[in-house]
Tab-separated table of C-alpha atoms and ligand atoms in Angstrom:
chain	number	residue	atom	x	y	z
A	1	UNK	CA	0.000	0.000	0.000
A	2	UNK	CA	1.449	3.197	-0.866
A	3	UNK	CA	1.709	6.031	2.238
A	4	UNK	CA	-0.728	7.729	0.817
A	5	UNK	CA	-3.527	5.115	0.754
A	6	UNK	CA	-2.198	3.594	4.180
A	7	UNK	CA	-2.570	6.966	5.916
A	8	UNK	CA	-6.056	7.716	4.423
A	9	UNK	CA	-7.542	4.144	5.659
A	10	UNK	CA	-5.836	4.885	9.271
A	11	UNK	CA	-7.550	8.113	9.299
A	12	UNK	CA	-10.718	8.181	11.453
A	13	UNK	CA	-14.339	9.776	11.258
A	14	UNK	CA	-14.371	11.017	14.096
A	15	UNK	CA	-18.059	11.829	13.510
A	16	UNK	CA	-19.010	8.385	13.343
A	17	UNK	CA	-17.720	7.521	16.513
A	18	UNK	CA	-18.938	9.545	19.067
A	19	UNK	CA	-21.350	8.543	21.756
A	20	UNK	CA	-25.030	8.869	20.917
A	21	UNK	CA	-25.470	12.045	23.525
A	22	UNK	CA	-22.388	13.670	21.639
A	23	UNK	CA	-24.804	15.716	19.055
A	24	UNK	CA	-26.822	17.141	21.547
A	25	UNK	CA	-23.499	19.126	22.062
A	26	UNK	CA	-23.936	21.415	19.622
A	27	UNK	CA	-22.759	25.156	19.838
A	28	UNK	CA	-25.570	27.514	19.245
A	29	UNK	CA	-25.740	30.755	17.483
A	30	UNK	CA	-26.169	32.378	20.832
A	31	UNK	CA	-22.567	31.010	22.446
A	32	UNK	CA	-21.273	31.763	18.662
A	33	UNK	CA	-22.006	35.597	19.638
A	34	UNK	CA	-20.893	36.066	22.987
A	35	UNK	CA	-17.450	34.597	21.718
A	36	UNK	CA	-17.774	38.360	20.883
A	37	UNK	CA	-18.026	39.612	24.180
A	38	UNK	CA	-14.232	39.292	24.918
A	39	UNK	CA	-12.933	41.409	22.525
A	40	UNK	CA	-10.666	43.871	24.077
A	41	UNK	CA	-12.071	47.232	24.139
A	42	UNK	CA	-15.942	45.938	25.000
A	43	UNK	CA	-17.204	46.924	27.980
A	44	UNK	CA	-18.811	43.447	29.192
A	45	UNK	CA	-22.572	43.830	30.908
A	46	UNK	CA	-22.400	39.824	29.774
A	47	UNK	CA	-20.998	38.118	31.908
A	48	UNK	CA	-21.739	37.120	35.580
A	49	UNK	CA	-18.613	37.512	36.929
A	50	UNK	CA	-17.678	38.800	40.551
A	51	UNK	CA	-15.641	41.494	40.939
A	52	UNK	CA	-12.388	40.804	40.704
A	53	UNK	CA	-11.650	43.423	43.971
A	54	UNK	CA	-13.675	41.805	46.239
A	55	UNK	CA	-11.716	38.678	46.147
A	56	UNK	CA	-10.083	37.752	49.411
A	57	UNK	CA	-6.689	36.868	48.547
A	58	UNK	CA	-5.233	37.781	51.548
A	59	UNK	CA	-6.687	35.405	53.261
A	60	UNK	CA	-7.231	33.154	50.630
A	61	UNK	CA	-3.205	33.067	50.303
A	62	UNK	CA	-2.949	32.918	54.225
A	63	UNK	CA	-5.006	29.444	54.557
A	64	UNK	CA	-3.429	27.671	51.912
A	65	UNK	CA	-0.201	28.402	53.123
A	66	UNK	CA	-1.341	27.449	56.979
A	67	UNK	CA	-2.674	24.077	55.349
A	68	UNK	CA	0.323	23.438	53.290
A	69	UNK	CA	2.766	24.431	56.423
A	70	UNK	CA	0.867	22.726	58.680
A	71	UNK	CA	-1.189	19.670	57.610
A	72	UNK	CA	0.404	18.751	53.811
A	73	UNK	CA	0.230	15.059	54.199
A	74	UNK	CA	-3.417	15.079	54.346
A	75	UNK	CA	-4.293	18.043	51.921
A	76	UNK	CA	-1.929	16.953	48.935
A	77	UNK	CA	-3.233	13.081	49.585
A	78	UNK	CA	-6.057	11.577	48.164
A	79	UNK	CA	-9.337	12.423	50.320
A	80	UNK	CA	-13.264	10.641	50.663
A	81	UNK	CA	-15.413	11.561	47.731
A	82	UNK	CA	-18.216	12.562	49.953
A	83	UNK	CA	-16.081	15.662	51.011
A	84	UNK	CA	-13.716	16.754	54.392
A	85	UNK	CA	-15.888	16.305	57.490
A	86	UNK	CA	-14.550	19.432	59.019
A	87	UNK	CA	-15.871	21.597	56.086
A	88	UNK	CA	-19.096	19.866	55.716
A	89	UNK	CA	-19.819	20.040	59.559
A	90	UNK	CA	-19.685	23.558	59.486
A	91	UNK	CA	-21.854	23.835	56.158
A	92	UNK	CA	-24.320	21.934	58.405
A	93	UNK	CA	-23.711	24.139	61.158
A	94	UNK	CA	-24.360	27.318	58.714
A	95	UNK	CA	-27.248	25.803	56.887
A	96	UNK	CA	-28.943	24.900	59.843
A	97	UNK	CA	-28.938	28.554	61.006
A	98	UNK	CA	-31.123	28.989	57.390
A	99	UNK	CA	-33.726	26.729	58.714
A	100	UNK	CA	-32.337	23.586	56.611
A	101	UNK	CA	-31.450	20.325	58.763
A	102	UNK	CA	-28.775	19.247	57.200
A	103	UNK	CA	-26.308	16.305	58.457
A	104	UNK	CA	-23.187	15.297	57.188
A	105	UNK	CA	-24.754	12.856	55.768
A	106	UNK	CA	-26.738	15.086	53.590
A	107	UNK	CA	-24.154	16.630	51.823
A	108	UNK	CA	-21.339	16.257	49.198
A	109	UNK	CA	-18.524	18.985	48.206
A	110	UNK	CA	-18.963	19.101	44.816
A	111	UNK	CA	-16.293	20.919	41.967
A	112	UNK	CA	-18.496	24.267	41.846
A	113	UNK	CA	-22.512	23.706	41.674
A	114	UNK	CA	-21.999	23.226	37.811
A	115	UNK	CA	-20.720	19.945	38.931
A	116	UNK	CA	-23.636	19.354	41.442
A	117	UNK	CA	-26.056	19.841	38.162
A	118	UNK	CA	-23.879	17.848	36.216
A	119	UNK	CA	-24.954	15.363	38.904
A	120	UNK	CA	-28.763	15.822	38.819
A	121	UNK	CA	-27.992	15.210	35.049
A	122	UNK	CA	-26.257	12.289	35.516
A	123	UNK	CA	-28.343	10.636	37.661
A	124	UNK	CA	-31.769	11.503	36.799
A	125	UNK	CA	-31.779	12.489	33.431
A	126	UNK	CA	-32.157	10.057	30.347
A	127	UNK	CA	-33.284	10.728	26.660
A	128	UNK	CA	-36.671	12.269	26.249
A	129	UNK	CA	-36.628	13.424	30.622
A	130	UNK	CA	-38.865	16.286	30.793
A	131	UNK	CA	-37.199	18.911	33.111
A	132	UNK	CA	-39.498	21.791	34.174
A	133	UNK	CA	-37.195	24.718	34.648
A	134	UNK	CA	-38.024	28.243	34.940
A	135	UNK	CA	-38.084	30.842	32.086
A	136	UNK	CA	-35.850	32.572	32.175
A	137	UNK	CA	-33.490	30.331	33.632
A	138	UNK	CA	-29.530	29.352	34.153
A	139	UNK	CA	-27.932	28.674	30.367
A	140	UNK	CA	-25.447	26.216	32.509
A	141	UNK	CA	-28.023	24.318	34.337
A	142	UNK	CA	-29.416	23.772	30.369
A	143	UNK	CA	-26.312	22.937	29.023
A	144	UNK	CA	-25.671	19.932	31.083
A	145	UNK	CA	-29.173	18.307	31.180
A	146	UNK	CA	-29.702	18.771	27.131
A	147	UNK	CA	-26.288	17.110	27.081
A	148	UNK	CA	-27.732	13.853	28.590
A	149	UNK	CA	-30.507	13.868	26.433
A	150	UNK	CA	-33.251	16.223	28.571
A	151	UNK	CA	-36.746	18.084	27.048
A	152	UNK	CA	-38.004	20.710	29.045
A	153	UNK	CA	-41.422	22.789	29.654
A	154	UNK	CA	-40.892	26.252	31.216
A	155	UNK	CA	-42.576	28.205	33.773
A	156	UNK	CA	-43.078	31.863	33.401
A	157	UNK	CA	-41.485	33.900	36.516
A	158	UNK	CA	-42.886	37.264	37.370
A	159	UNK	CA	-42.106	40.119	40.405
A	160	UNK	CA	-42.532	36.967	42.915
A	161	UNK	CA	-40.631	34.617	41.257
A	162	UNK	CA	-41.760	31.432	39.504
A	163	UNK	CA	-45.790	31.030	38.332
A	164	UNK	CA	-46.289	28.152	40.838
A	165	UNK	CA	-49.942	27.861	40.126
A	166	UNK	CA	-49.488	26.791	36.869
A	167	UNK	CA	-47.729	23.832	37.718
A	168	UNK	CA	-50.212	21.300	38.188
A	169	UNK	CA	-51.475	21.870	34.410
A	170	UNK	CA	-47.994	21.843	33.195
A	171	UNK	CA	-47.484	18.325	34.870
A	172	UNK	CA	-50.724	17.245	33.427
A	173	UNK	CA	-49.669	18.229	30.394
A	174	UNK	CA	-45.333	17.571	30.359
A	175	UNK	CA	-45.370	15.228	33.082
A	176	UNK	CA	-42.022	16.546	34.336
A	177	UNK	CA	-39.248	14.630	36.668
A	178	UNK	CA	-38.367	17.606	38.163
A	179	UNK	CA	-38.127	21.664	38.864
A	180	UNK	CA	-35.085	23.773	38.356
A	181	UNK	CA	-35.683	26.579	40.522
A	182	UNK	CA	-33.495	29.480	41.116
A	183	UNK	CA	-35.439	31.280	44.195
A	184	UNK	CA	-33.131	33.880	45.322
A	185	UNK	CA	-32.157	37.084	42.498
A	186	UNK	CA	-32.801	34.606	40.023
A	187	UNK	CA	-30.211	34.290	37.208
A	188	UNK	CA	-30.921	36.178	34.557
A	189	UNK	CA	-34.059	37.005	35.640
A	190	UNK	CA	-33.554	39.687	38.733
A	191	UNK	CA	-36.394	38.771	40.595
A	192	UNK	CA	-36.744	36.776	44.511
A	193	UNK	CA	-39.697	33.757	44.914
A	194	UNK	CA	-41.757	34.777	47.689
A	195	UNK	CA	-42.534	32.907	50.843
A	196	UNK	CA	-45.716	31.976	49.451
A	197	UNK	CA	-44.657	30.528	45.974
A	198	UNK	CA	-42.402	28.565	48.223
A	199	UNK	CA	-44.661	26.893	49.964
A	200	UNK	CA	-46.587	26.622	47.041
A	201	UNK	CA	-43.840	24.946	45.426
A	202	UNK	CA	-42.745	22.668	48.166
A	203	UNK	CA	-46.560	21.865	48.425
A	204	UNK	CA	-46.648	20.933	44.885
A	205	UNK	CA	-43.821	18.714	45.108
A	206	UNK	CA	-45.186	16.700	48.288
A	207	UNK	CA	-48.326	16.357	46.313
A	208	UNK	CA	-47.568	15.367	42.737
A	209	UNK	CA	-44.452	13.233	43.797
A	210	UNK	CA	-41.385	15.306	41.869
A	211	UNK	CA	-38.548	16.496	43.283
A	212	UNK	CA	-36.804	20.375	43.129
A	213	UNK	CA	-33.221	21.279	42.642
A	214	UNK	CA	-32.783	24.365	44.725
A	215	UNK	CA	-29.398	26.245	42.813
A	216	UNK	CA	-28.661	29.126	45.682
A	217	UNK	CA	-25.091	30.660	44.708
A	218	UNK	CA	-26.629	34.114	45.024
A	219	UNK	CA	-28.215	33.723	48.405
A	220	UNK	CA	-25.768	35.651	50.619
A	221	UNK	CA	-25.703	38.688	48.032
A	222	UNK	CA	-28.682	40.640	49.592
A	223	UNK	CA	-28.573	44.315	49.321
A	224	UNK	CA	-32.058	44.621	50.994
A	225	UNK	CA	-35.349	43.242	51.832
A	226	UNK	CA	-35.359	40.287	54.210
A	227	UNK	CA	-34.013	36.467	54.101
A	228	UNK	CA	-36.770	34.382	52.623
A	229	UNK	CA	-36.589	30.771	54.257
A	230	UNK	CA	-34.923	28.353	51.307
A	231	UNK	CA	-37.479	25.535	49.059
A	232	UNK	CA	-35.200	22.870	51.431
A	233	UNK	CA	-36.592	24.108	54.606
A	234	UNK	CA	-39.974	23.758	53.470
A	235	UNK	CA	-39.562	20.331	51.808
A	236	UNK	CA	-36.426	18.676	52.789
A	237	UNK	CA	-36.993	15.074	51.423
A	238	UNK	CA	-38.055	16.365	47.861
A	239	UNK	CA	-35.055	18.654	47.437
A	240	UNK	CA	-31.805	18.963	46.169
A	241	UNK	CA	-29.838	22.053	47.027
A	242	UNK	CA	-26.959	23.294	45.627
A	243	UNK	CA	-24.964	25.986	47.160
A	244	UNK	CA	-20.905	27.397	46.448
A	245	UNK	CA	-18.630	29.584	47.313
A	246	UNK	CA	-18.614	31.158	43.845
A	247	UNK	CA	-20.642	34.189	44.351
A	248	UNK	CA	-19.013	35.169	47.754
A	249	UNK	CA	-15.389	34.111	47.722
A	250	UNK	CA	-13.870	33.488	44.397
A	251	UNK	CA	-15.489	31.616	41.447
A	252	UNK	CA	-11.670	30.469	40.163
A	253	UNK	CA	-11.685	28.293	44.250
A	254	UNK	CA	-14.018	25.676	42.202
A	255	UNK	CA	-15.831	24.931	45.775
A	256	UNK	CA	-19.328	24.054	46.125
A	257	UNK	CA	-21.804	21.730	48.192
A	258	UNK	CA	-24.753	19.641	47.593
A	259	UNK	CA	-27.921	19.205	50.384
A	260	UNK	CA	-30.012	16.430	49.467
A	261	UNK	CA	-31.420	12.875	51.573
A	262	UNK	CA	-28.675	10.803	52.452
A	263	UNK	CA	-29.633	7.947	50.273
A	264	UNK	CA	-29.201	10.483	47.093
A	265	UNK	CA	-26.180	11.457	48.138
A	266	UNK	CA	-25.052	8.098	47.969
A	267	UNK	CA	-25.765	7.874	44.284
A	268	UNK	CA	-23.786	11.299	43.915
A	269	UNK	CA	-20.835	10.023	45.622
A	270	UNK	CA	-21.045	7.261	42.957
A	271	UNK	CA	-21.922	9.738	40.305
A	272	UNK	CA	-18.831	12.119	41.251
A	273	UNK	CA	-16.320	8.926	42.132
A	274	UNK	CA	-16.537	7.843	38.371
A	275	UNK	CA	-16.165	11.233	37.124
A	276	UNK	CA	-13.078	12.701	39.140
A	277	UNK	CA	-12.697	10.748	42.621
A	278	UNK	CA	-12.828	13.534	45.053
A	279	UNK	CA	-12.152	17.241	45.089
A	280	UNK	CA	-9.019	18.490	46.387
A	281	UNK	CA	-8.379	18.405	49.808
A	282	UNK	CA	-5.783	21.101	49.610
A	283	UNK	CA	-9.185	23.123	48.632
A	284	UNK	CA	-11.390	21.946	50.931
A	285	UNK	CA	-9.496	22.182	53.760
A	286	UNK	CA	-8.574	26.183	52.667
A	287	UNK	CA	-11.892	26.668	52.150
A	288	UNK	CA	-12.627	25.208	55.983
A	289	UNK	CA	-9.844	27.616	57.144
A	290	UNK	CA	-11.497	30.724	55.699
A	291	UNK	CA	-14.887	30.496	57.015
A	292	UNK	CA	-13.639	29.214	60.519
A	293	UNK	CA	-11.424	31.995	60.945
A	294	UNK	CA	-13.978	34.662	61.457
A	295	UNK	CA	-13.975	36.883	58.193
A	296	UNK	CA	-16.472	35.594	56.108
A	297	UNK	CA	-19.397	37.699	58.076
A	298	UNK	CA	-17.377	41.468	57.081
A	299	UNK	CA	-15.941	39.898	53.980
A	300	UNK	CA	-19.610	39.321	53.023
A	301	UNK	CA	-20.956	42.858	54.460
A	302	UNK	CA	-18.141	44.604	52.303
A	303	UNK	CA	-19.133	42.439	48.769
A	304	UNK	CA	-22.742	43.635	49.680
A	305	UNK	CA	-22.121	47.299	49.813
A	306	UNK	CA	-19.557	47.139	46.814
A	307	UNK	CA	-22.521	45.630	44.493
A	308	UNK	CA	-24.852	47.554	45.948
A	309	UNK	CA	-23.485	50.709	45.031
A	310	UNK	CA	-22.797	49.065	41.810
A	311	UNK	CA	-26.719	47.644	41.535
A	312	UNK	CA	-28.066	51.378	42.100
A	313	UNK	CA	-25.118	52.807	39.521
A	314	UNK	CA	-26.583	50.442	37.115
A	315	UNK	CA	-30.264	51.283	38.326
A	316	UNK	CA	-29.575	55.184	37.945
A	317	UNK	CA	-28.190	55.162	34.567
A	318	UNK	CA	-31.322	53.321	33.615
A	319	UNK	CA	-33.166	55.669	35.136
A	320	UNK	CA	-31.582	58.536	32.720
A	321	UNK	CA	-30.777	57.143	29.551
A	322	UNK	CA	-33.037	54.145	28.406
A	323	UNK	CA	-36.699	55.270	26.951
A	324	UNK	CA	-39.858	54.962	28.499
A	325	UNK	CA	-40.988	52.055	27.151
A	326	UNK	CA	-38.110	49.896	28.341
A	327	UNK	CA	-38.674	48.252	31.156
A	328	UNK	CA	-36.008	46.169	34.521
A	329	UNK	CA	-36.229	44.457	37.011
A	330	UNK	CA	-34.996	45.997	40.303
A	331	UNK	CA	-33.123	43.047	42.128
A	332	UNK	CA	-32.841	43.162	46.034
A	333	UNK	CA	-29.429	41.404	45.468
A	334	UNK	CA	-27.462	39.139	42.932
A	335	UNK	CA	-25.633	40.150	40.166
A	336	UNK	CA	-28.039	40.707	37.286
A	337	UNK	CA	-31.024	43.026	36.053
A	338	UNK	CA	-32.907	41.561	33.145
A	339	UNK	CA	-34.359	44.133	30.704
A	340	UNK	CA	-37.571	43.626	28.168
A	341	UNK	CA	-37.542	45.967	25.588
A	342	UNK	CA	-40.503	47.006	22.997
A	343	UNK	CA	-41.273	44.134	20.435
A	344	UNK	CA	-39.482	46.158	17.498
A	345	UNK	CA	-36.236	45.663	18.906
A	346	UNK	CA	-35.124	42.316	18.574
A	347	UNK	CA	-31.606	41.814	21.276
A	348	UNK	CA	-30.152	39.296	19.327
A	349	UNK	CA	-30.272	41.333	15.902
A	350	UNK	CA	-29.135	44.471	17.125
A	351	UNK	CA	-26.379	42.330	19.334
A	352	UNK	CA	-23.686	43.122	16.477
A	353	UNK	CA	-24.254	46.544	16.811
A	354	UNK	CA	-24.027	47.020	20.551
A	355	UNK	CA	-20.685	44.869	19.953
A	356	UNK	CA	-19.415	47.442	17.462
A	357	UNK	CA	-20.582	50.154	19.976
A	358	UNK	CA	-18.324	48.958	22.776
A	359	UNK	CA	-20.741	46.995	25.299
A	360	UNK	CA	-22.115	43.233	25.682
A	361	UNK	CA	-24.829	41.758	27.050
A	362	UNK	CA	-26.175	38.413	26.795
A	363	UNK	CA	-29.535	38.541	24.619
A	364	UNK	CA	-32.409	36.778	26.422
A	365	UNK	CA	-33.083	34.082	24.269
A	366	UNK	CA	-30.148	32.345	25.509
A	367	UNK	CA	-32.002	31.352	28.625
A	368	UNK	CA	-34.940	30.023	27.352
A	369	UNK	CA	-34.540	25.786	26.311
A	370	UNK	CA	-37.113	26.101	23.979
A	371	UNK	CA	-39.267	28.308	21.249
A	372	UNK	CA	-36.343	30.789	19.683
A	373	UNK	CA	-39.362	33.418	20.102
A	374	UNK	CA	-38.911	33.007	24.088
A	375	UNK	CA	-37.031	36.453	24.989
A	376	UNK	CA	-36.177	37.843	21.722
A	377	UNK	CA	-36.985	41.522	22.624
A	378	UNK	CA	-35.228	40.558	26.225
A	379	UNK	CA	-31.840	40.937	27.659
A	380	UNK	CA	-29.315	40.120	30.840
A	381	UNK	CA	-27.774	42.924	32.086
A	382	UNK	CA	-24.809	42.278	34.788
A	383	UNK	CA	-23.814	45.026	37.559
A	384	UNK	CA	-21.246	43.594	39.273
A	385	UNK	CA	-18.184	43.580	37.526
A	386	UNK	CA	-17.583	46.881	36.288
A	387	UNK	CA	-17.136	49.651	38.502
A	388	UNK	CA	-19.786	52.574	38.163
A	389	UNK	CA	-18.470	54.677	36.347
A	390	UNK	CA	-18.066	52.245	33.350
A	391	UNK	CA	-21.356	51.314	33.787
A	392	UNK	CA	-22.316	54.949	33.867
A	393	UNK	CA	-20.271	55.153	30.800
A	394	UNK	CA	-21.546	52.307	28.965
A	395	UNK	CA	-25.840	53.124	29.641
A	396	UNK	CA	-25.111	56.800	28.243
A	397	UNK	CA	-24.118	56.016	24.609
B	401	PLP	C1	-27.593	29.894	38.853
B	401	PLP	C2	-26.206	29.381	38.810
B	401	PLP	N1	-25.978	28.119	39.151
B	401	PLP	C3	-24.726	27.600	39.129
B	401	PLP	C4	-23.653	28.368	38.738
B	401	PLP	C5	-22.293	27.735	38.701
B	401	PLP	O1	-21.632	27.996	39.903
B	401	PLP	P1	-20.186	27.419	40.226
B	401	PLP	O2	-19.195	28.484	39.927
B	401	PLP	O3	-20.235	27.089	41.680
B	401	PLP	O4	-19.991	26.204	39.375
B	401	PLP	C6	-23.854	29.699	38.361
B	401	PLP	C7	-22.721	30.517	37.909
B	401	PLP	O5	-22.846	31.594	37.424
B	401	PLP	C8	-25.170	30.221	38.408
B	401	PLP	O6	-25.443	31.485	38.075
C-alpha cells in the first residue's frame, strides 16, 4: 500500500464515533455571539462575573499556606469523595442557622454547583426526561441536562418569582421529573420567589411526587429586603440544594456543596467517584480555614455594599438614559437586572451593533430551552463587575 492510501484508511471519522449524547453538544448561534463579548475594548454587561476586587486573597493566600505548612500530608493526599468532614460540619452548622437540617450525611462537596447539576444530570436524566425549569433560567443548568438527552417545559417567573400555580397543568400536560428553581435574584431574571410561591412549590412537590433542585449561589448577596426561608426548609426530602462559594469568595476556588437525603447522596458520591474521585483536599481544607477563621461575616458585608453601590449605579443610569418604554427588574441582590424591551427591537439582531458600539450583554433568548421566540426583545444585564463609572459610561451612549 502506498503512504498515501495507508494513511487515508488509518484516518478516522471522528463523527461516526462519538457517543449517541455527543450531538446534543452542539454550539448555538447564541454562544457563537458572545465569543464576541471578549474582545478587548468591549465593555462586558455579559458576563456574571464577581468582581475581581472583592476577592479575598489575603486570606485566601494565608489558609493555603497554613494548610500546606501545617497539615500537607493530608491536603496533597487523596481524600473521601463525599467531602472533608470538618468543612461539611460547618456547612451543616451554617445551613442549619437557614432553617435547613442538614447532616453530614446530607451533603457532598462538589467541583463548583456546575458539577452538582452535572450530577442531577447524571443521575436523573435520560433521553426524552422532561425537566421543568423556569423561564428565564440558568444557560449552565441547560447545558448539562440537554447534554444527557433532557426536554423541558418552562414556567413563566414574574415580580414573585416562579408562576407556581401553573404547575399542576404543566405536569398534566409535560409530566415533568423535576423543577429547576433558582429562588433567590434569580439568574438572569432579577427577581426573589416569595414565601408563598415557596410553599406553594414545596406543596406541589409533596403532592404530585417530583422532586426540586434548589441552585442558591446568590443567596448571601442581599442588598435589601429580608431572608426568605430556602425551598429545602420547606420540603427537605423532595429537594436537592446546591450551594458554592462562587458568588461570595472566588469563582476560580471551584468549591461548592450539595444538600439532598442521604440515600441520594449516595448515588452522587457514585456519580462524582466515576467522574473525578474527590475534590481536592488542599481546597477543601482552605476553604474550611477561611470560614472558621472569622472573616467571612465582614468579607460578606463589604461584597454587599460594593454591588450595591454598583446595583443602584446600574439602576440610575437606567433611570436617565433608556426610553420609556423599556422596562427592569430591580433586584434586592445578585448580580443581574434583566431588561424587556418594545417588540421592534429584537436583542439578538441588534447584538452586532451594541458589539461594534463597545458593550455586551447576553440577549435573552439564551435562557430560554425552547421556542427561539422566548425572549427575543429581552436581555441580561450584569452590575457587578464593572465599577460605576463604566457602567455609567456604557448606559449613556
Ligand atoms: C444559577 C447558577 N448556578 C450555578 C452556577 C455555577 O456555579 P459554580 O461556579 O459554583 O460552578 C452559576 C454561575 O454563574 C449560576 O449562576
Amino acid at each position: 500500500m502506498s503512504e498515501e492510501n495507508q494513511k487515508k484508511s488509518t484516518l478516522i471519522d471522528w463523527d461516526s464515533r462519538y457517543a449517541g449524547r455527543v450531538p446534543y453538544l452542539k454550539s448555538s448561534a447564541i454562544r457563537d455571539l458572545l465569543t464576541l463579548t471578549n474582545q478587548p475594548g468591549i465593555i462586558s454587561l455579559a458576563g456574571g462575573l464577581p468582581a475581581p476586587e472583592a476577592f479575598p486573597v489575603t486570606e485566601i493566600k494565608a489558609a493555603f499556606n497554613e494548610v500546606l505548612e501545617k497539615e500537607s500530608t493530608k491536603a496533597l493526599q487523596y481524600g473521601t469523595t463525599e467531602g472533608y468532614i470538618p468543612l461539611k460540619e460547618y456547612l451543616c452548622e451554617s445551613m442549619r442557622k437557614y432553617g435547613v437540617p442538614a447532616e453530614v450525611g446530607n451533603v457532598i462537596i462538589t467541583n463548583g454547583a456546575q458539577q452538582g447539576l452535572d450530577m442531577v444530570g447524571r443521575l436523573f436524566v435520560d433521553e426524552k426526561t422532561v425537566v421543568c425549569t423556569e423561564g428565564p433560567t440558568y444557560l449552565g443548568a441547560l447545558q448539562t441536562w440537554t447534554f444527557h438527552g433532557a426536554k423541558y417545559c418552562t414556567v413563566p417567573i414574574d415580580k414573585e418569582g416562579m408562576r407556581t400555580d401553573l404547575l399542576p397543568e404543566l405536569f398534566r400536560q409535560h409530566h415533568f421529573k423535576f423543577i429547576y428553581a433558582l429562588p433567590n435574584f434569580q439568574n438572569p431574571g432579577g427577581v426573589t420567589m416569595s414565601l408563598e410561591r415557596r410553599q406553594e412549590l414545596a406543596n406541589f412537590a409533596q403532592k404530585y411526587g417530583v422532586f426540586i433542585i434548589e441552585d442558591d449561589p446568590y443567596g448571601n448577596l442581599r442588598y435589601e429586603g429580608k431572608d426568605v426561608a430556602p425551598i429545602v426548609s420547606l420540603a427537605k426530602d423532595n429537594t436537592f440544594y446546591l450551594g458554592t462559594v462562587s458568588k461570595t469568595l472566588a469563582p476560580g476556588l471551584r468549591c461548592a456543596w450539595v444538600v439532598a437525603p442521604e440515600a441520594v447522596i449516595s448515588k452522587n458520591v457514585l456519580a462524582k467517584q466515576s467522574s473525578d474521585l474527590f475534590t481536592s483536599m488542599l481546597l477543601q481544607m482552605a476553604v474550611h480555614k477561611i470560614y472558621t477563621s472569622g472573616m467571612l461575616k465582614d468579607h460578606v458585608a463589604n461584597v454587599r455594599v460594593l454591588y450595591k453601590e454598583r446595583r443602584d449605579a446600574m439602576l440610575t443610569a437606567m433611570d436617565k438614559h433608556m426610553p420609556k418604554d423599556v422596562i427592569w427588574t430591580r433586584p434586592e441582590g445578585g448580580l443581574f437586572l434583566w431588561v424587556t424591551v418594545p417588540s421592534i427591537v429584537n436583542t439578538t439582531e441588534i447584538f452586532e451593533k451594541a458589539i461594534e458600539n463597545g458593550v455586551a450583554y447576553v440577549p435573552g433568548v439564551a435562557f430560554y430551552p425552547n421556542k427561539v421566540e422566548d425572549g427575543l426583545h429581552t436581555m441580561r444585564l450584569n452590575f457587578s463587575y464593572n465599577n460605576p463609572e463604566k457602567t455609567k459610561k456604557v448606559l449613556n451612549v
